Amino acid sequence: MRPTGRQGAKTIAKVVGNTQGLKPSEMKAVARLANRRYPTEGGYSTDQARELAALSRVLGRQIGLLIDRQGRPDLVLVGETNAIFIPELPRSRLGAGRLRGLRLFHTHLTPDLLSEEDLMDMLFLRLDSVTVLTVDLHGAPVQVQNAHLLPPNPENRPYMVHPVAAWDRATMDYIAQTEALEEELARSMTDAREAEGAESRAILVSVSTQAKGAQESGLVELAELAKTAGVSIAGTMSQRVHSLNPKLIMGKGKLAELEVLALQGNAGLIIFDGELSPAQLRNLVEATERKVLDRTQLILDIFAQRATSRAGRLQVELAQLQYMLPRLVGKNKALSRLAGGIGGRGPGETKLELERRRINDRVTRLKNELKTLRRQRLQVRSRREKSRVPVASLVGYTNAGKSTLLNALTGASVLAENKLFATLDPTTRRLRVPEERELIITDTVGFIRSLPKELVEAFRATLEELEEADLLLHVADASHPELDMQLTAVESILESLELQDTPRLLVLNKVDILDPAALAILKEVHPEAVFVSAATGLGLDALSAAVVSRIDWTQASPPEEGDARGAGCGHGLDAGPN
């Protein structure tokens, strides 16, 4: 689209739309509309209204004008008999708390006033306002109606539709109304930022065929993920559907509600609970003109923030590239063929193909580096096997308290935070247990429901630590309301890693915040579990005893003399991270 000149001479507005079949004289009459200056108070003069109405009736088509705040048309739109199409508009003014700086003034050839389609255009394009002028059979203007968006309000109304008025009684001051609206939007944005201190604001969305309870628990977990990523939550939305819309995952009506929620909440980010297809992701970005992420992208972003070791960074980058690769298709208009048509065909490559090839090359290099890393880990495990020291690995749902438990057992100082995926890199420590025995205990990355397959594949080098374990300590948050779901999710991931036959011990953590009745019920449901509190030390001696009883010590070598470590929950000797 040709830009509008704001300095010097005004660039003539472009005429777009259904111009096929128009006579040269009719095209000139349409183009003359662009030469008018439309007043901001009232929106038009009586002569301009008559001209627009008469021309619309002669052509038998709706005519629209996108007018800037100085009253100058940016686009002249020629539509169909009962519809008008607005092309893609530039995004130069778009930002939190800002409207587009254009108002739509168009005709209807029937007595019908503002339609649902008109209001949706205003929502999705963030127009300053939309005005319709009805035209009678003789080409004379009849009535006028306008609408504009609303700032956050107790009724959650998305827009205000004003009463119908006679065409020559229009009195709205468009500039004053728009400035007041933007001021309110900016004020709500400032208040929200001051209250929450966050740079990023997001709307969380769940569109699923699952039951309402499952959707709500998914949104709660998504909110925790967003919090871990440093995102502030501006609002949530859920919709239960019989089947997902393959184009936009949700219907246009619900998408309009989402746009209003994002606008009123000053959210520049929309996060979906679930994985979006490449087409859905692309279409949602185009429809909302905001950054759109799905659950997988959010988890990948958290991993990218949390990875500190070289191995962790390699694995995260590999997962991100593998996720990105299929989503390059049609991602940007710039990724088009460099040359085409007659005389342009040949041995050239598209920008899209070049980008894809670069990513594939990088993926190959990362996989080779990770293979080297796996060989190094294998050598470490081989030396460990020669020393015949048993290995117990902590596994479990993210934020179940694995790192806190490792610290409590060994006296280590591994980072432990009340956040999802607080630690990613595996950590190994030696632990002295009763009867003068010792074992190696490892802490691995936490699991989560529907763990992205790209992460499972990329973190294969890390998760191989579990294959060498003599015992898996399945740590779970006993106080979590979704305990059963988390246990099932972890067991499912362990099965996918072919670890279902490895001996395991269920450790229910955080029992210190459970009331006695709930604890008694859990003991009946999970009689084989060990109940502990890593934060207070409750039950750690019982855990050590349970570990001893589950491990085959016949092949284990005795601890070295002079190893001054206490039994049970004493300080461990740092064997170094893997």
Coordinates of C-alpha atoms in Angstrom, one line a residue:
M1 CA 0.0 0.0 0.0
R2 CA 1.3 3.5 -0.9
P3 CA 2.1 5.5 2.2
T4 CA 0.2 8.7 3.0
G5 CA 2.4 11.8 2.7
R6 CA 2.3 14.0 5.9
Q7 CA 4.8 16.5 4.8
G8 CA 4.4 18.7 1.8
A9 CA 1.8 17.7 -0.8
K10 CA -0.9 15.1 0.2
T11 CA -0.6 11.8 -1.7
I12 CA -3.8 11.1 -3.5
A13 CA -5.8 8.4 -1.7
K14 CA -5.8 5.0 -3.5
V15 CA -9.1 3.6 -4.9
V16 CA -9.4 -0.1 -4.1
G17 CA -12.1 -2.7 -4.2
N18 CA -14.7 -3.8 -6.8
T19 CA -13.9 -1.3 -9.6
Q20 CA -14.3 -3.8 -12.4
G21 CA -16.9 -2.7 -14.9
L22 CA -16.9 1.0 -13.9
K23 CA -16.8 3.5 -16.7
P24 CA -14.0 6.0 -16.9
S25 CA -16.3 8.8 -15.9
E26 CA -17.5 6.8 -12.9
M27 CA -13.9 6.1 -11.9
K28 CA -13.2 9.8 -12.0
A29 CA -16.2 10.5 -9.8
V30 CA -15.0 7.9 -7.3
A31 CA -11.4 9.3 -7.4
R32 CA -12.8 12.9 -6.7
L33 CA -14.0 11.7 -3.3
A34 CA -10.3 11.5 -2.3
N35 CA -9.9 15.2 -3.0
R36 CA -12.4 16.3 -0.3
R37 CA -11.6 17.4 3.2
Y38 CA -14.1 15.8 5.6
P39 CA -14.8 17.8 8.8
T40 CA -14.1 16.1 12.1
E41 CA -17.2 17.5 13.8
G42 CA -20.2 15.8 12.3
G43 CA -18.0 13.8 10.0
Y44 CA -19.1 15.3 6.7
S45 CA -20.9 18.3 5.1
T46 CA -24.3 18.0 3.6
D47 CA -22.9 18.4 0.1
Q48 CA -20.4 15.5 0.7
A49 CA -23.2 13.3 2.1
R50 CA -25.4 13.9 -1.0
E51 CA -22.4 13.3 -3.4
L52 CA -21.5 10.0 -1.7
A53 CA -25.1 8.8 -1.6
A54 CA -25.9 9.7 -5.2
L55 CA -22.7 8.0 -6.5
S56 CA -23.2 4.9 -4.4
R57 CA -26.8 4.5 -5.9
V58 CA -25.6 5.1 -9.5
L59 CA -22.9 2.5 -9.1
G60 CA -25.2 0.1 -7.2
R61 CA -22.3 -0.5 -4.8
Q62 CA -21.4 0.5 -1.3
I63 CA -18.7 3.1 -1.1
G64 CA -16.5 3.7 1.9
L65 CA -13.8 6.2 3.0
L66 CA -11.0 5.6 5.5
I67 CA -10.4 9.1 6.8
D68 CA -7.5 10.2 9.0
R69 CA -7.7 12.6 11.9
Q70 CA -7.1 15.6 9.7
G71 CA -10.2 14.8 7.7
R72 CA -8.2 13.5 4.6
P73 CA -9.1 10.2 3.0
D74 CA -6.4 7.5 3.0
L75 CA -8.4 5.0 1.0
V76 CA -11.5 5.0 -1.1
L77 CA -13.3 1.7 -1.0
V78 CA -15.6 0.4 -3.7
G79 CA -17.6 -2.6 -2.4
E80 CA -20.5 -4.9 -3.5
T81 CA -24.2 -4.2 -3.3
N82 CA -24.4 -5.3 0.3
A83 CA -20.8 -5.5 1.5
I84 CA -17.5 -3.7 1.5
F85 CA -14.0 -5.1 1.9
I86 CA -11.2 -3.4 3.8
P87 CA -7.7 -4.4 2.6
E88 CA -4.7 -5.0 4.9
L89 CA -3.8 -1.7 6.5
P90 CA -0.4 -0.5 7.7
R91 CA 0.5 -1.0 11.4
S92 CA 2.5 2.2 11.9
R93 CA 0.3 3.5 14.7
L94 CA -0.5 0.2 16.4
G95 CA 0.6 -0.1 20.0
A96 CA -0.9 -0.7 23.4
G97 CA -3.6 1.8 24.1
R98 CA -3.7 3.2 20.6
L99 CA -6.2 3.1 17.8
R100 CA -5.3 3.1 14.2
G101 CA -6.0 6.8 13.5
L102 CA -8.6 6.1 10.8
R103 CA -12.4 6.2 10.8
L104 CA -14.6 4.4 8.3
F105 CA -17.4 6.3 6.7
H106 CA -19.5 4.2 4.2
T107 CA -22.9 3.8 2.6
H108 CA -25.6 1.2 2.8
L109 CA -28.0 0.8 -0.1
T110 CA -30.7 -0.6 2.2
P111 CA -32.4 0.8 5.3
D112 CA -30.1 -1.5 7.4
L113 CA -27.9 0.4 9.8
L114 CA -24.6 -0.7 11.3
S115 CA -24.2 -4.5 10.8
E116 CA -22.3 -7.1 12.8
E117 CA -19.7 -7.1 10.0
D118 CA -19.1 -3.3 10.4
L119 CA -18.6 -3.7 14.1
M120 CA -16.2 -6.6 13.7
D121 CA -14.2 -4.6 11.2
M122 CA -13.9 -1.8 13.8
L123 CA -12.8 -4.3 16.5
F124 CA -10.2 -6.2 14.5
L125 CA -8.8 -3.2 12.7
R126 CA -9.0 -0.9 15.8
L127 CA -10.6 1.8 13.9
D128 CA -11.3 5.1 15.6
S129 CA -15.0 4.8 14.7
V130 CA -17.3 3.5 12.0
T131 CA -20.2 5.4 10.5
V132 CA -22.9 4.2 8.1
L133 CA -25.0 6.5 5.8
T134 CA -28.2 4.8 4.4
V135 CA -29.3 5.7 0.9
D136 CA -32.8 5.6 -0.6
L137 CA -33.8 4.3 -4.0
H138 CA -33.4 7.8 -5.5
G139 CA -29.8 8.2 -4.3
A140 CA -30.6 10.6 -1.4
P141 CA -29.1 10.2 2.1
V142 CA -31.6 9.1 4.8
Q143 CA -30.1 8.2 8.2
V144 CA -26.7 8.0 9.9
Q145 CA -25.4 5.8 12.7
N146 CA -22.0 5.6 14.2
A147 CA -20.1 3.4 16.8
H148 CA -16.8 3.4 18.6
L149 CA -14.8 1.2 20.9
L150 CA -15.0 1.5 24.7
P151 CA -12.2 1.5 27.3
P152 CA -12.4 -1.1 30.2
N153 CA -15.8 -0.8 31.9
P154 CA -17.8 -2.7 34.6
E155 CA -20.2 -4.2 32.0
N156 CA -17.4 -5.4 29.7
R157 CA -19.0 -3.7 26.8
P158 CA -16.7 -3.8 23.7
Y159 CA -18.2 -0.8 21.9
M160 CA -20.8 1.9 22.0
V161 CA -23.4 2.0 19.2
H162 CA -25.0 5.5 19.1
P163 CA -28.7 6.1 18.3
V164 CA -29.8 6.6 14.7
A165 CA -30.0 10.2 13.6
A166 CA -31.3 12.0 10.5
W167 CA -28.5 12.3 8.0
D168 CA -28.3 16.1 8.2
R169 CA -28.3 16.1 12.1
A170 CA -25.0 14.4 12.7
T171 CA -23.2 16.2 15.5
M172 CA -20.5 13.9 16.8
D173 CA -17.0 15.4 17.4
Y174 CA -14.8 12.6 16.1
I175 CA -11.5 14.1 17.3
A176 CA -12.7 14.8 20.9
Q177 CA -14.3 11.3 21.2
T178 CA -11.2 9.6 19.9
E179 CA -8.8 11.5 22.1
A180 CA -10.9 10.8 25.1
L181 CA -10.9 7.1 24.3
E182 CA -7.2 6.8 23.7
E183 CA -6.6 8.7 27.0
E184 CA -8.7 6.2 28.9
L185 CA -6.9 3.2 27.2
A186 CA -3.5 4.7 28.0
R187 CA -4.6 5.4 31.7
S188 CA -5.7 1.8 32.2
M189 CA -2.5 0.5 30.6
T190 CA -0.4 2.8 33.0
D191 CA -2.4 1.7 36.0
A192 CA -2.0 -2.0 35.1
R193 CA 1.8 -1.6 34.6
E194 CA 2.2 0.2 37.9
A195 CA 0.2 -2.4 39.7
E196 CA 1.9 -5.4 38.3
G197 CA 5.3 -4.1 37.2
A198 CA 5.4 -6.2 34.1
E199 CA 6.6 -5.4 30.7
S200 CA 4.6 -8.1 28.9
R201 CA 0.9 -8.5 29.3
A202 CA -0.9 -11.5 27.9
I203 CA -4.4 -13.0 27.5
L204 CA -4.5 -16.7 28.2
V205 CA -6.9 -18.7 26.0
S206 CA -8.2 -22.3 26.2
V207 CA -10.1 -23.7 23.2
S208 CA -10.7 -27.4 23.7
T209 CA -13.0 -30.3 23.4
Q210 CA -12.2 -31.2 27.0
A211 CA -14.5 -30.7 30.0
K212 CA -14.7 -27.4 31.7
G213 CA -12.8 -28.6 34.7
A214 CA -9.9 -29.8 32.6
Q215 CA -9.8 -26.5 30.8
E216 CA -9.8 -24.5 34.0
S217 CA -6.9 -26.6 35.5
G218 CA -5.0 -26.2 32.2
L219 CA -5.4 -22.4 32.4
V220 CA -4.2 -22.4 36.0
E221 CA -1.0 -24.2 34.9
L222 CA -0.6 -22.0 31.9
A223 CA -0.8 -19.0 34.2
E224 CA 2.0 -20.5 36.3
L225 CA 4.1 -21.0 33.1
A226 CA 3.5 -17.4 32.1
K227 CA 4.5 -16.2 35.5
T228 CA 7.7 -18.2 35.3
A229 CA 8.4 -16.6 31.9
G230 CA 7.9 -13.1 33.4
V231 CA 4.6 -12.4 31.7
S232 CA 1.8 -10.5 33.4
I233 CA -1.8 -11.9 33.0
A234 CA -4.2 -9.3 31.7
G235 CA -7.2 -11.8 31.4
T236 CA -8.3 -15.3 30.5
M237 CA -10.8 -16.8 28.1
S238 CA -12.0 -20.3 27.6
Q239 CA -14.3 -22.0 25.0
R240 CA -15.5 -25.6 24.9
V241 CA -16.1 -26.7 21.3
H242 CA -17.2 -29.9 19.6
S243 CA -14.3 -29.6 17.1
L244 CA -11.5 -27.2 16.7
N245 CA -11.6 -24.6 13.9
P246 CA -8.8 -25.6 11.5
K247 CA -8.3 -22.1 10.4
L248 CA -8.4 -20.0 13.6
I249 CA -9.1 -22.6 16.3
M250 CA -12.1 -20.5 17.4
G251 CA -15.0 -18.9 15.7
K252 CA -15.0 -15.3 14.5
G253 CA -17.5 -14.2 17.2
K254 CA -15.2 -15.6 20.0
L255 CA -12.2 -14.1 18.2
A256 CA -13.9 -10.7 18.4
E257 CA -14.4 -11.1 22.2
L258 CA -10.7 -12.0 22.4
E259 CA -9.8 -8.8 20.5
V260 CA -11.9 -6.7 22.9
L261 CA -10.3 -8.4 26.0
A262 CA -6.8 -7.8 24.6
L263 CA -7.6 -4.2 23.7
Q264 CA -9.1 -3.3 27.0
G265 CA -6.4 -5.2 28.9
N266 CA -3.7 -3.6 26.9
A267 CA -2.3 -7.0 26.1
G268 CA 0.2 -7.3 23.2
L269 CA 0.5 -11.1 23.7
I270 CA -2.0 -14.0 23.4
I271 CA -1.1 -17.4 24.7
F272 CA -3.1 -20.5 23.8
D273 CA -3.2 -23.6 26.1
G274 CA -2.4 -26.3 23.5
E275 CA -0.4 -26.5 20.3
L276 CA -1.4 -24.4 17.3
S277 CA -0.8 -25.6 13.8
P278 CA 1.4 -23.5 11.6
A279 CA -1.7 -22.3 9.7
Q280 CA -3.6 -21.4 12.9
L281 CA -0.7 -19.5 14.2
R282 CA -0.2 -17.5 11.1
N283 CA -4.0 -16.7 10.7
L284 CA -4.3 -15.7 14.4
V285 CA -1.3 -13.3 14.0
E286 CA -2.9 -11.7 10.9
A287 CA -6.4 -11.5 12.5
T288 CA -5.3 -10.0 15.9
E289 CA -2.2 -8.1 14.8
R290 CA -0.6 -9.2 18.1
K291 CA 2.1 -11.7 19.1
V292 CA 0.6 -15.2 19.4
L293 CA 2.2 -18.1 21.3
D294 CA 1.1 -21.6 22.1
R295 CA 1.9 -23.6 25.1
T296 CA 4.9 -25.3 23.5
Q297 CA 6.4 -22.0 22.5
L298 CA 6.0 -20.7 26.1
I299 CA 7.7 -23.7 27.6
L300 CA 10.5 -23.4 25.0
D301 CA 11.0 -19.8 26.0
I302 CA 11.2 -20.7 29.7
F303 CA 13.8 -23.4 28.9
A304 CA 15.7 -20.8 26.9
Q305 CA 15.7 -18.4 30.0
R306 CA 16.7 -21.2 32.5
A307 CA 19.3 -23.1 30.6
T308 CA 22.8 -22.2 32.0
S309 CA 25.1 -25.1 31.0
R310 CA 26.4 -25.6 27.5
A311 CA 24.5 -28.8 27.2
G312 CA 21.3 -27.2 28.3
R313 CA 21.7 -24.3 25.8
L314 CA 22.4 -26.7 23.0
Q315 CA 19.3 -28.8 23.8
V316 CA 17.0 -25.8 24.1
E317 CA 18.2 -24.3 20.8
L318 CA 17.7 -27.7 19.0
A319 CA 14.2 -27.9 20.4
Q320 CA 13.4 -24.3 19.3
L321 CA 14.7 -24.9 15.7
Q322 CA 12.8 -28.2 15.3
Y323 CA 9.6 -26.4 16.4
M324 CA 10.2 -23.4 14.2
L325 CA 11.1 -25.3 11.0
P326 CA 7.6 -26.4 9.9
R327 CA 6.2 -22.9 10.8
L328 CA 8.4 -21.1 8.3
V329 CA 5.9 -21.9 5.5
G330 CA 4.3 -18.7 4.3
K331 CA 5.5 -16.9 7.4
N332 CA 6.4 -13.7 5.7
K333 CA 5.7 -12.1 2.4
A334 CA 9.4 -11.3 2.1
L335 CA 10.0 -15.0 1.9
S336 CA 8.9 -15.1 -1.7
R337 CA 10.7 -16.2 -4.9
L338 CA 13.5 -13.9 -5.9
A339 CA 12.7 -14.2 -9.6
G340 CA 9.7 -15.8 -11.4
G341 CA 7.8 -15.7 -14.6
I342 CA 9.1 -15.7 -18.1
G343 CA 12.9 -15.4 -18.1
G344 CA 13.0 -15.6 -14.3
R345 CA 13.1 -19.3 -13.8
G346 CA 16.4 -21.1 -13.2
P347 CA 18.7 -22.4 -10.5
G348 CA 17.7 -19.8 -7.9
E349 CA 16.5 -20.4 -4.4
T350 CA 13.7 -18.8 -2.5
K351 CA 14.4 -16.9 0.7
L352 CA 12.2 -19.4 2.4
E353 CA 14.3 -22.3 1.1
L354 CA 17.5 -20.5 2.2
E355 CA 16.2 -19.9 5.7
R356 CA 15.0 -23.5 5.9
R357 CA 18.4 -24.8 4.7
R358 CA 20.2 -22.6 7.3
I359 CA 18.1 -24.1 10.0
N360 CA 18.6 -27.6 8.8
D361 CA 22.4 -27.1 8.8
R362 CA 22.3 -25.7 12.3
V363 CA 20.1 -28.6 13.5
T364 CA 22.7 -31.0 12.0
R365 CA 25.5 -29.3 13.8
L366 CA 23.6 -29.2 17.1
K367 CA 22.8 -32.9 16.9
N368 CA 26.5 -33.7 16.2
E369 CA 27.5 -31.7 19.3
L370 CA 24.9 -33.4 21.4
K371 CA 26.2 -36.8 20.2
T372 CA 29.6 -35.8 21.5
L373 CA 28.0 -34.8 24.7
R374 CA 26.2 -38.1 25.0
R375 CA 29.5 -40.0 24.5
Q376 CA 31.1 -37.9 27.3
R377 CA 28.2 -38.7 29.6
L378 CA 28.5 -42.4 28.7
Q379 CA 32.1 -42.3 29.7
V380 CA 31.2 -40.7 33.1
R381 CA 28.5 -43.4 33.6
S382 CA 31.0 -46.1 32.7
R383 CA 33.4 -44.9 35.4
R384 CA 30.5 -44.8 37.8
E385 CA 29.6 -48.4 37.0
K386 CA 33.2 -49.5 37.5
S387 CA 33.0 -48.0 41.0
R388 CA 29.8 -50.0 41.5
V389 CA 27.9 -47.2 43.3
P390 CA 24.1 -47.4 42.9
V391 CA 22.3 -44.5 41.3
A392 CA 18.9 -43.1 42.3
S393 CA 17.3 -40.5 40.1
L394 CA 14.7 -37.9 41.1
V395 CA 11.9 -37.6 38.6
G396 CA 8.5 -35.9 38.9
Y397 CA 6.3 -33.1 37.8
T398 CA 7.8 -29.7 37.6
N399 CA 7.7 -27.7 40.9
A400 CA 7.1 -30.9 42.9
G401 CA 10.2 -30.0 45.1
K402 CA 12.9 -32.3 43.6
S403 CA 15.7 -29.8 43.9
T404 CA 14.6 -28.9 47.5
L405 CA 14.6 -32.6 48.3
L406 CA 18.1 -33.0 46.8
N407 CA 19.4 -30.1 48.9
A408 CA 17.8 -31.6 52.1
L409 CA 19.2 -35.0 51.5
T410 CA 22.7 -34.1 50.5
G411 CA 23.3 -30.6 51.9
A412 CA 23.7 -29.3 48.3
S413 CA 22.9 -25.8 47.2
V414 CA 21.0 -26.4 44.0
L415 CA 18.7 -23.6 42.9
A416 CA 15.2 -24.2 44.3
E417 CA 12.3 -21.8 43.5
N418 CA 8.6 -21.9 43.6
K419 CA 8.4 -21.7 39.8
L420 CA 7.9 -24.2 37.1
F421 CA 11.2 -25.5 35.5
A422 CA 13.3 -23.6 38.0
T423 CA 16.2 -25.9 37.2
L424 CA 17.0 -27.6 33.9
D425 CA 20.5 -28.9 34.1
P426 CA 21.0 -32.3 35.7
T427 CA 22.8 -32.3 39.0
T428 CA 24.6 -35.3 40.6
R429 CA 25.5 -35.6 44.3
R430 CA 26.8 -38.4 46.5
L431 CA 24.6 -39.4 49.4
R432 CA 25.5 -41.5 52.5
V433 CA 22.6 -43.7 53.6
P434 CA 22.2 -45.9 56.7
E435 CA 24.4 -48.9 57.3
E436 CA 27.5 -47.1 56.0
R437 CA 26.4 -47.2 52.4
E438 CA 26.5 -44.6 49.8
L439 CA 24.7 -43.9 46.5
I440 CA 24.7 -41.3 43.8
I441 CA 21.5 -39.2 43.5
T442 CA 20.7 -37.2 40.4
D443 CA 18.2 -34.4 39.9
T444 CA 16.8 -34.1 36.3
V445 CA 14.5 -31.7 34.5
G446 CA 10.9 -31.7 35.7
F447 CA 8.1 -33.1 33.6
I448 CA 4.8 -31.5 32.6
R449 CA 1.6 -32.8 31.0
S450 CA 1.9 -32.9 27.2
L451 CA 5.6 -32.3 27.3
P452 CA 6.5 -31.0 23.9
K453 CA 8.0 -33.8 21.7
E454 CA 10.7 -31.4 20.5
L455 CA 11.9 -31.1 24.1
V456 CA 11.8 -34.8 24.8
E457 CA 13.9 -35.4 21.7
A458 CA 16.3 -32.6 22.4
F459 CA 16.8 -33.5 26.0
R460 CA 17.4 -37.1 25.2
A461 CA 21.1 -36.7 26.2
T462 CA 20.0 -35.5 29.6
L463 CA 17.2 -38.0 30.1
E464 CA 19.5 -40.9 29.3
E465 CA 20.7 -40.5 32.9
L466 CA 17.4 -42.1 33.9
E467 CA 18.2 -45.2 31.9
E468 CA 21.2 -46.0 34.2
A469 CA 19.3 -45.5 37.4
D470 CA 18.9 -48.4 39.8
L471 CA 15.9 -46.6 41.4
L472 CA 13.6 -43.8 40.3
L473 CA 12.3 -41.6 43.1
H474 CA 9.0 -40.3 41.8
V475 CA 8.6 -37.0 43.7
A476 CA 5.1 -35.5 43.7
D477 CA 3.4 -32.5 45.3
A478 CA 1.0 -34.1 47.8
S479 CA -0.7 -30.7 48.3
H480 CA -1.5 -30.1 44.7
P481 CA -5.2 -30.4 43.7
E482 CA -4.2 -32.1 40.5
L483 CA -2.0 -34.7 42.1
D484 CA -3.6 -37.7 40.2
M485 CA -3.2 -35.9 36.9
Q486 CA 0.4 -35.1 37.6
L487 CA 1.2 -38.7 38.6
T488 CA -0.4 -40.0 35.4
A489 CA 1.5 -37.4 33.3
V490 CA 4.9 -38.4 34.7
E491 CA 4.1 -42.2 34.4
S492 CA 3.1 -41.6 30.8
I493 CA 6.4 -39.8 30.0
L494 CA 8.5 -42.5 31.7
E495 CA 6.7 -45.1 29.6
S496 CA 7.5 -43.1 26.5
L497 CA 11.1 -43.2 27.5
E498 CA 10.8 -47.0 28.0
L499 CA 11.5 -46.7 31.7
Q500 CA 8.4 -48.5 32.9
D501 CA 10.4 -51.5 34.2
T502 CA 12.8 -49.5 36.3
P503 CA 12.2 -49.9 40.0
R504 CA 10.6 -46.8 41.5
L505 CA 9.6 -45.3 44.8
L506 CA 6.7 -42.8 45.1
V507 CA 7.7 -39.8 47.3
L508 CA 4.9 -37.5 48.3
N509 CA 6.4 -34.2 49.2
K510 CA 5.0 -31.0 50.9
V511 CA 3.0 -32.9 53.5
D512 CA 3.6 -30.2 56.0
I513 CA 1.0 -28.0 54.3
L514 CA -1.7 -30.8 54.3
D515 CA -4.3 -31.0 57.0
P516 CA -4.4 -34.3 58.9
A517 CA -7.6 -35.5 57.2
A518 CA -6.3 -35.0 53.7
L519 CA -3.0 -36.7 54.7
A520 CA -4.9 -39.7 56.1
I521 CA -6.8 -40.1 52.9
L522 CA -3.6 -40.0 50.8
K523 CA -2.0 -42.6 53.0
E524 CA -5.0 -44.9 52.3
V525 CA -4.9 -44.2 48.5
H526 CA -1.0 -44.5 48.3
P527 CA 0.0 -47.0 51.0
E528 CA 3.3 -47.7 49.2
A529 CA 4.4 -44.1 49.2
V530 CA 6.9 -42.3 51.5
F531 CA 5.5 -39.1 52.9
V532 CA 8.1 -36.3 53.4
S533 CA 8.5 -32.6 53.7
A534 CA 11.8 -31.4 52.1
A535 CA 11.3 -28.0 53.5
T536 CA 11.1 -29.1 57.2
G537 CA 13.0 -32.4 57.0
L538 CA 10.0 -34.5 58.0
G539 CA 10.2 -38.1 56.9
L540 CA 13.7 -37.9 55.3
D541 CA 15.0 -40.7 57.6
A542 CA 12.1 -42.9 56.5
L543 CA 12.9 -42.1 52.9
S544 CA 16.6 -43.1 53.3
A545 CA 15.5 -46.4 54.8
A546 CA 13.1 -47.0 52.0
V547 CA 15.8 -46.3 49.4
V548 CA 18.1 -48.8 51.1
S549 CA 15.4 -51.5 51.0
R550 CA 14.7 -50.9 47.3
I551 CA 18.3 -51.1 45.9
D552 CA 20.3 -54.2 45.2
W553 CA 23.5 -53.6 47.2
T554 CA 25.2 -56.9 46.3
Q555 CA 27.2 -55.4 43.5
A556 CA 28.0 -52.1 45.3
S557 CA 31.5 -51.3 46.6
P558 CA 31.9 -50.1 50.1
P559 CA 32.6 -46.3 50.7
E560 CA 36.1 -45.1 50.8
E561 CA 37.7 -44.8 54.2
G562 CA 38.0 -41.3 55.5
D563 CA 34.8 -40.2 53.9
A564 CA 33.5 -38.1 56.7
R565 CA 29.8 -37.7 55.9
G566 CA 26.9 -38.3 58.3
A567 CA 24.3 -40.9 57.7
G568 CA 20.7 -40.3 56.6
C569 CA 20.3 -36.6 55.8
G570 CA 23.8 -35.4 56.3
H571 CA 25.9 -33.2 54.0
G572 CA 26.8 -34.9 50.7
L573 CA 30.1 -34.7 48.9
D574 CA 29.7 -32.8 45.6
A575 CA 30.5 -35.2 42.8
G576 CA 30.1 -32.4 40.2
P577 CA 27.3 -31.7 37.8
N578 CA 26.9 -34.0 34.8

